[in-house]
Amino acid sequence: MTQNNQLIRNVKTNIITGFLGVGKTTAINKLLDKRLLHERWSVLVNELGERGIDGHLMEENTDTKVTIKQVPGGCICCAAGLPLQVAVNQLLRQTHPDRLIIEPSGMGHPRNILKSLTAPVYHNVLDMRACLCLLDPRKLKDLRYLESELFIDQMDVADRIVANKTDLCCSRDKDNFKRFIAQRYKNKATSWIRHAELQRDWLDETHHDSVKTEATLSNRLESCFYKISLDFSLDTIFDYAGITQFIDSLSGVERFKGILHTSKGFI
């Protein structure tokens, strides 16, 4: 691959994965702050809903050597990897980065993404480094997660499993995490962190090929989780007390995020 007749070779590439609400976007924002000043980094963000929010939060970074591209509205690993390849190729040609970080949606299939990124077309173009998976240890008490093949797949392909939000965990959560790792991933590197503080050095750890086996994801996840995206005109103003009461009353909602114009301003 070339850019202005200059070869694009051996771009360090990482995937930062994890389930909904585990802190991936916060972690990447903090990694951007740890970037060496001379390095150009590009970040590809895939949003689950039709309106990208996480990408906009990252775009607040004004560093000229940091480029954020978001792909809202679904999973970049679908359709034989073509949406992913198109987005990656555009980023490489436009920015010629030293490092490429990919954040799949919380319901993205990292095994398929890795398969696309390690395809022959990217030989000598991408230099796959560690895949990091963030995990909220509190979720290990929820059978919806433990029985989700996608949740497990995210950790199967990871080179390092990182327990995040540990400041919210009790001693039993920590014991559950240790037991879970010992039973399934005793040979993987693990970390226990707070506030999504990933170490920059982890990005350069070795990536172990974990995509030789085809993914066999069932529809079990889809039977447990689904998404709804709503759009409102810019002149719609919600009553602050009413909308906050409505949000607080929601039950069975795993993740709720958005930007709303209310009688007390934007929330």
mmCIF file of C-alpha atoms in Angstrom:
data_model
loop_
_atom_site.group_PDB
_atom_site.id
_atom_site.type_symbol
_atom_site.label_atom_id
_atom_site.label_comp_id
_atom_site.label_asym_id
_atom_site.label_seq_id
_atom_site.Cartn_x
_atom_site.Cartn_y
_atom_site.Cartn_z
ATOM 1 C CA MET A 1 0.000 0.000 0.000
ATOM 2 C CA THR A 2 1.288 3.466 -0.872
ATOM 3 C CA GLN A 3 0.528 7.046 0.048
ATOM 4 C CA ASN A 4 1.901 9.744 -2.257
ATOM 5 C CA ASN A 5 4.274 7.131 -3.691
ATOM 6 C CA GLN A 6 5.497 6.318 -0.175
ATOM 7 C CA LEU A 7 5.075 2.777 1.080
ATOM 8 C CA ILE A 8 2.907 2.196 4.127
ATOM 9 C CA ARG A 9 4.574 -0.630 6.009
ATOM 10 C CA ASN A 10 4.460 -2.283 9.411
ATOM 11 C CA VAL A 11 1.924 0.004 11.066
ATOM 12 C CA LYS A 12 1.628 -1.110 14.679
ATOM 13 C CA THR A 13 -1.968 -2.226 15.125
ATOM 14 C CA ASN A 14 -3.997 -2.964 18.239
ATOM 15 C CA ILE A 15 -7.572 -3.981 18.930
ATOM 16 C CA ILE A 16 -9.105 -2.826 22.199
ATOM 17 C CA THR A 17 -12.227 -4.835 22.804
ATOM 18 C CA GLY A 18 -14.676 -5.503 25.601
ATOM 19 C CA PHE A 19 -18.390 -5.621 26.242
ATOM 20 C CA LEU A 20 -20.772 -2.676 26.401
ATOM 21 C CA GLY A 21 -19.911 0.010 28.939
ATOM 22 C CA VAL A 22 -16.613 -1.459 30.095
ATOM 23 C CA GLY A 23 -14.618 1.725 29.454
ATOM 24 C CA LYS A 24 -12.973 1.208 26.057
ATOM 25 C CA THR A 25 -13.384 4.793 24.852
ATOM 26 C CA THR A 26 -12.065 6.233 28.108
ATOM 27 C CA ALA A 27 -9.098 3.859 27.946
ATOM 28 C CA ILE A 28 -8.226 4.897 24.394
ATOM 29 C CA ASN A 29 -8.532 8.592 25.229
ATOM 30 C CA LYS A 30 -6.057 8.096 28.061
ATOM 31 C CA LEU A 31 -3.703 6.170 25.780
ATOM 32 C CA LEU A 32 -3.786 9.070 23.324
ATOM 33 C CA ASP A 33 -2.527 11.298 26.126
ATOM 34 C CA LYS A 34 0.410 8.896 26.607
ATOM 35 C CA ARG A 35 1.394 8.907 22.927
ATOM 36 C CA LEU A 36 4.969 9.932 22.149
ATOM 37 C CA LEU A 37 4.893 13.430 20.664
ATOM 38 C CA HIS A 38 6.479 12.448 17.338
ATOM 39 C CA GLU A 39 4.065 9.562 16.702
ATOM 40 C CA ARG A 40 0.984 9.727 14.482
ATOM 41 C CA TRP A 41 -1.888 7.626 15.782
ATOM 42 C CA SER A 42 -5.156 6.774 14.066
ATOM 43 C CA VAL A 43 -8.205 5.353 15.839
ATOM 44 C CA LEU A 44 -11.085 3.530 14.158
ATOM 45 C CA VAL A 45 -14.220 3.476 16.325
ATOM 46 C CA ASN A 46 -17.239 1.309 15.557
ATOM 47 C CA GLU A 47 -20.483 2.360 17.236
ATOM 48 C CA LEU A 48 -23.405 0.010 17.825
ATOM 49 C CA GLY A 49 -26.114 2.599 17.191
ATOM 50 C CA GLU A 50 -26.865 4.745 14.185
ATOM 51 C CA ARG A 51 -25.421 7.848 15.835
ATOM 52 C CA GLY A 52 -21.783 7.839 16.850
ATOM 53 C CA ILE A 53 -21.171 9.219 20.334
ATOM 54 C CA ASP A 54 -17.901 7.636 21.442
ATOM 55 C CA GLY A 55 -16.185 8.812 18.270
ATOM 56 C CA HIS A 56 -17.322 12.383 18.871
ATOM 57 C CA LEU A 57 -15.954 12.222 22.405
ATOM 58 C CA MET A 58 -12.564 11.211 21.022
ATOM 59 C CA GLU A 59 -12.694 13.868 18.325
ATOM 60 C CA GLU A 60 -12.447 16.484 21.064
ATOM 61 C CA ASN A 61 -8.740 15.647 21.006
ATOM 62 C CA THR A 62 -7.214 18.512 18.984
ATOM 63 C CA ASP A 63 -3.774 16.968 18.488
ATOM 64 C CA THR A 64 -2.914 17.203 14.790
ATOM 65 C CA LYS A 65 -1.083 13.874 14.929
ATOM 66 C CA VAL A 66 -4.173 12.031 16.161
ATOM 67 C CA THR A 67 -6.923 11.062 13.699
ATOM 68 C CA ILE A 68 -10.282 9.610 14.727
ATOM 69 C CA LYS A 69 -12.582 7.864 12.249
ATOM 70 C CA GLN A 70 -15.905 6.444 13.358
ATOM 71 C CA VAL A 71 -18.108 3.914 11.619
ATOM 72 C CA PRO A 72 -21.567 4.085 13.265
ATOM 73 C CA GLY A 73 -24.542 1.892 12.592
ATOM 74 C CA GLY A 74 -23.381 -1.664 13.014
ATOM 75 C CA CYS A 75 -20.465 -4.020 13.120
ATOM 76 C CA ILE A 76 -17.371 -3.353 10.976
ATOM 77 C CA CYS A 77 -16.553 -7.047 10.963
ATOM 78 C CA CYS A 78 -19.655 -8.027 8.972
ATOM 79 C CA ALA A 79 -20.046 -8.477 5.225
ATOM 80 C CA ALA A 80 -16.851 -10.497 4.812
ATOM 81 C CA GLY A 81 -14.823 -7.759 6.458
ATOM 82 C CA LEU A 82 -15.354 -5.251 3.642
ATOM 83 C CA PRO A 83 -16.546 -2.298 5.794
ATOM 84 C CA LEU A 84 -13.513 -2.800 8.010
ATOM 85 C CA GLN A 85 -11.079 -2.997 5.099
ATOM 86 C CA VAL A 86 -12.519 0.120 3.470
ATOM 87 C CA ALA A 87 -12.255 2.108 6.708
ATOM 88 C CA VAL A 88 -8.739 0.864 7.481
ATOM 89 C CA ASN A 89 -7.507 1.556 3.958
ATOM 90 C CA GLN A 90 -8.875 5.105 4.068
ATOM 91 C CA LEU A 91 -7.178 5.792 7.391
ATOM 92 C CA LEU A 92 -3.853 4.386 6.226
ATOM 93 C CA ARG A 93 -3.843 6.387 3.001
ATOM 94 C CA GLN A 94 -5.014 9.630 4.578
ATOM 95 C CA THR A 95 -2.927 9.639 7.753
ATOM 96 C CA HIS A 96 0.019 7.246 7.302
ATOM 97 C CA PRO A 97 -0.020 6.468 11.042
ATOM 98 C CA ASP A 98 2.666 4.982 13.233
ATOM 99 C CA ARG A 99 -0.053 3.172 15.167
ATOM 100 C CA LEU A 100 -3.621 2.109 14.368
ATOM 101 C CA ILE A 101 -6.049 1.366 17.211
ATOM 102 C CA ILE A 102 -9.382 -0.273 16.471
ATOM 103 C CA GLU A 103 -12.265 -0.142 18.948
ATOM 104 C CA PRO A 104 -15.058 -2.519 17.896
ATOM 105 C CA SER A 105 -18.522 -1.972 19.297
ATOM 106 C CA GLY A 106 -19.274 -3.779 22.536
ATOM 107 C CA MET A 107 -21.135 -6.332 20.440
ATOM 108 C CA GLY A 108 -18.476 -6.618 17.742
ATOM 109 C CA HIS A 109 -16.823 -9.887 16.747
ATOM 110 C CA PRO A 110 -13.062 -9.445 17.358
ATOM 111 C CA ARG A 111 -12.180 -12.833 15.902
ATOM 112 C CA ASN A 112 -13.508 -11.807 12.498
ATOM 113 C CA ILE A 113 -11.772 -8.438 12.745
ATOM 114 C CA LEU A 114 -8.452 -10.124 13.502
ATOM 115 C CA LYS A 115 -8.989 -12.473 10.590
ATOM 116 C CA SER A 116 -9.426 -9.492 8.258
ATOM 117 C CA LEU A 117 -6.418 -7.605 9.625
ATOM 118 C CA THR A 118 -4.108 -10.606 9.283
ATOM 119 C CA ALA A 119 -5.220 -11.416 5.729
ATOM 120 C CA PRO A 120 -2.539 -11.523 2.993
ATOM 121 C CA VAL A 121 -3.589 -8.090 1.704
ATOM 122 C CA TYR A 122 -2.157 -6.552 4.897
ATOM 123 C CA HIS A 123 1.065 -8.570 4.914
ATOM 124 C CA ASN A 124 3.918 -6.142 5.728
ATOM 125 C CA VAL A 125 1.348 -3.323 5.935
ATOM 126 C CA LEU A 126 -0.020 -3.955 9.421
ATOM 127 C CA ASP A 127 2.102 -5.169 12.313
ATOM 128 C CA MET A 128 -0.405 -6.796 14.651
ATOM 129 C CA ARG A 129 0.419 -6.207 18.280
ATOM 130 C CA ALA A 130 -1.475 -7.108 21.444
ATOM 131 C CA CYS A 131 -5.247 -7.343 21.483
ATOM 132 C CA LEU A 132 -6.490 -5.999 24.816
ATOM 133 C CA CYS A 133 -9.850 -6.988 26.268
ATOM 134 C CA LEU A 134 -11.382 -4.923 29.061
ATOM 135 C CA LEU A 135 -13.636 -6.740 31.493
ATOM 136 C CA ASP A 136 -15.821 -5.515 34.343
ATOM 137 C CA PRO A 137 -15.387 -8.248 37.004
ATOM 138 C CA ARG A 138 -18.852 -7.525 38.400
ATOM 139 C CA LYS A 139 -20.363 -8.971 35.217
ATOM 140 C CA LEU A 140 -18.990 -12.407 36.043
ATOM 141 C CA LYS A 141 -21.980 -12.821 38.375
ATOM 142 C CA ASP A 142 -24.395 -12.416 35.441
ATOM 143 C CA LEU A 143 -25.222 -15.597 33.527
ATOM 144 C CA ARG A 144 -26.171 -13.543 30.461
ATOM 145 C CA TYR A 145 -22.483 -12.765 30.103
ATOM 146 C CA LEU A 146 -21.044 -16.105 31.123
ATOM 147 C CA GLU A 147 -23.329 -17.852 28.623
ATOM 148 C CA SER A 148 -22.686 -15.363 25.832
ATOM 149 C CA GLU A 149 -20.372 -16.784 23.187
ATOM 150 C CA LEU A 150 -19.525 -13.260 22.057
ATOM 151 C CA PHE A 151 -18.458 -12.243 25.567
ATOM 152 C CA ILE A 152 -16.217 -15.300 25.752
ATOM 153 C CA ASP A 153 -14.942 -14.801 22.206
ATOM 154 C CA GLN A 154 -13.703 -11.319 23.105
ATOM 155 C CA MET A 155 -11.474 -12.839 25.771
ATOM 156 C CA ASP A 156 -10.489 -15.870 23.712
ATOM 157 C CA VAL A 157 -8.772 -13.655 21.136
ATOM 158 C CA ALA A 158 -7.208 -11.276 23.677
ATOM 159 C CA ASP A 159 -3.513 -11.290 24.436
ATOM 160 C CA ARG A 160 -4.138 -9.472 27.720
ATOM 161 C CA ILE A 161 -7.354 -9.434 29.752
ATOM 162 C CA VAL A 162 -7.701 -6.254 31.779
ATOM 163 C CA ALA A 163 -10.097 -6.003 34.709
ATOM 164 C CA ASN A 164 -11.395 -2.422 34.735
ATOM 165 C CA LYS A 165 -13.677 -0.485 37.097
ATOM 166 C CA THR A 166 -12.073 -2.344 39.977
ATOM 167 C CA ASP A 167 -12.710 0.604 42.289
ATOM 168 C CA LEU A 168 -16.360 -0.477 42.121
ATOM 169 C CA CYS A 169 -15.594 -4.123 42.874
ATOM 170 C CA CYS A 170 -15.784 -5.957 46.184
ATOM 171 C CA SER A 171 -13.466 -8.733 47.327
ATOM 172 C CA ARG A 172 -15.881 -11.344 45.979
ATOM 173 C CA ASP A 173 -15.701 -9.752 42.507
ATOM 174 C CA LYS A 174 -11.926 -10.016 42.630
ATOM 175 C CA ASP A 175 -12.131 -13.660 43.702
ATOM 176 C CA ASN A 176 -14.578 -14.366 40.856
ATOM 177 C CA PHE A 177 -12.172 -12.775 38.380
ATOM 178 C CA LYS A 178 -9.218 -14.811 39.647
ATOM 179 C CA ARG A 179 -11.263 -18.002 39.504
ATOM 180 C CA PHE A 180 -12.555 -17.232 36.008
ATOM 181 C CA ILE A 181 -9.036 -16.594 34.722
ATOM 182 C CA ALA A 182 -7.630 -19.704 36.412
ATOM 183 C CA GLN A 183 -10.322 -21.891 34.874
ATOM 184 C CA ARG A 184 -10.192 -20.542 31.320
ATOM 185 C CA TYR A 185 -7.229 -18.245 30.686
ATOM 186 C CA LYS A 186 -4.416 -19.167 33.046
ATOM 187 C CA ASN A 187 -1.833 -18.686 30.275
ATOM 188 C CA LYS A 188 -2.968 -15.172 29.349
ATOM 189 C CA ALA A 189 -1.546 -11.954 30.753
ATOM 190 C CA THR A 190 -3.995 -10.213 33.080
ATOM 191 C CA SER A 191 -4.168 -6.859 34.834
ATOM 192 C CA TRP A 192 -6.324 -5.239 37.515
ATOM 193 C CA ILE A 193 -6.808 -1.498 36.950
ATOM 194 C CA ARG A 194 -8.938 1.485 37.880
ATOM 195 C CA HIS A 195 -10.384 4.249 35.734
ATOM 196 C CA ALA A 196 -9.356 2.637 32.413
ATOM 197 C CA GLU A 197 -5.655 3.361 32.975
ATOM 198 C CA LEU A 198 -4.065 1.066 30.395
ATOM 199 C CA GLN A 199 -0.272 0.971 30.285
ATOM 200 C CA ARG A 200 1.188 2.164 26.998
ATOM 201 C CA ASP A 201 3.744 -0.668 27.029
ATOM 202 C CA TRP A 202 0.945 -3.224 26.795
ATOM 203 C CA LEU A 203 0.251 -2.089 23.239
ATOM 204 C CA ASP A 204 3.607 -3.447 22.074
ATOM 205 C CA GLU A 205 3.209 -6.887 23.596
ATOM 206 C CA THR A 206 3.227 -9.838 21.220
ATOM 207 C CA HIS A 207 0.051 -10.791 19.417
ATOM 208 C CA HIS A 208 -0.588 -14.534 19.436
ATOM 209 C CA ASP A 209 -2.447 -15.916 16.443
ATOM 210 C CA SER A 210 -5.847 -16.901 17.788
ATOM 211 C CA VAL A 211 -8.041 -16.870 14.695
ATOM 212 C CA LYS A 212 -7.172 -20.172 13.077
ATOM 213 C CA THR A 213 -10.435 -21.646 14.328
ATOM 214 C CA GLU A 214 -13.556 -20.274 12.711
ATOM 215 C CA ALA A 215 -15.874 -18.395 15.007
ATOM 216 C CA THR A 216 -19.112 -20.255 15.655
ATOM 217 C CA LEU A 217 -21.140 -17.575 17.339
ATOM 218 C CA SER A 218 -24.740 -18.492 17.929
ATOM 219 C CA ASN A 219 -27.696 -16.168 18.122
ATOM 220 C CA ARG A 220 -27.779 -16.479 21.889
ATOM 221 C CA LEU A 221 -26.456 -12.970 22.395
ATOM 222 C CA GLU A 222 -29.044 -11.480 20.111
ATOM 223 C CA SER A 223 -31.756 -13.175 22.165
ATOM 224 C CA CYS A 224 -30.450 -11.397 25.292
ATOM 225 C CA PHE A 225 -29.391 -7.994 23.986
ATOM 226 C CA TYR A 226 -30.725 -5.664 21.331
ATOM 227 C CA LYS A 227 -30.371 -2.000 20.481
ATOM 228 C CA ILE A 228 -32.729 0.901 19.878
ATOM 229 C CA SER A 229 -31.548 4.184 18.342
ATOM 230 C CA LEU A 230 -33.740 7.301 18.477
ATOM 231 C CA ASP A 231 -33.286 10.642 16.715
ATOM 232 C CA PHE A 232 -34.908 13.934 17.700
ATOM 233 C CA SER A 233 -34.892 17.273 15.913
ATOM 234 C CA LEU A 234 -32.473 19.897 17.196
ATOM 235 C CA ASP A 235 -35.301 22.090 18.468
ATOM 236 C CA THR A 236 -36.700 19.343 20.716
ATOM 237 C CA ILE A 237 -36.233 20.365 24.356
ATOM 238 C CA PHE A 238 -36.989 17.782 27.049
ATOM 239 C CA ASP A 239 -38.201 18.642 30.518
ATOM 240 C CA TYR A 240 -35.155 17.935 32.674
ATOM 241 C CA ALA A 241 -37.040 16.433 35.619
ATOM 242 C CA GLY A 242 -39.265 14.363 33.369
ATOM 243 C CA ILE A 243 -36.518 12.899 31.193
ATOM 244 C CA THR A 244 -34.209 12.099 34.104
ATOM 245 C CA GLN A 245 -37.074 10.414 35.933
ATOM 246 C CA PHE A 246 -37.829 8.388 32.808
ATOM 247 C CA ILE A 247 -34.207 7.301 32.443
ATOM 248 C CA ASP A 248 -34.004 6.324 36.110
ATOM 249 C CA SER A 249 -37.164 4.253 35.752
ATOM 250 C CA LEU A 250 -35.803 2.091 32.926
ATOM 251 C CA SER A 251 -35.294 -1.533 33.907
ATOM 252 C CA GLY A 252 -33.375 -4.242 32.118
ATOM 253 C CA VAL A 253 -31.309 -1.682 30.191
ATOM 254 C CA GLU A 254 -27.630 -2.587 30.039
ATOM 255 C CA ARG A 255 -26.428 0.634 28.418
ATOM 256 C CA PHE A 256 -28.091 3.992 27.842
ATOM 257 C CA LYS A 257 -26.178 6.831 26.247
ATOM 258 C CA GLY A 258 -26.995 9.916 24.275
ATOM 259 C CA ILE A 259 -26.947 13.694 24.133
ATOM 260 C CA LEU A 260 -30.233 15.371 25.073
ATOM 261 C CA HIS A 261 -31.274 19.021 24.986
ATOM 262 C CA THR A 262 -33.183 19.670 28.220
ATOM 263 C CA SER A 263 -34.709 22.617 30.035
ATOM 264 C CA LYS A 264 -31.458 22.808 32.023
ATOM 265 C CA GLY A 265 -29.175 22.561 29.018
ATOM 266 C CA PHE A 266 -27.498 19.601 27.354
ATOM 267 C CA ILE A 267 -26.952 16.368 29.233
#
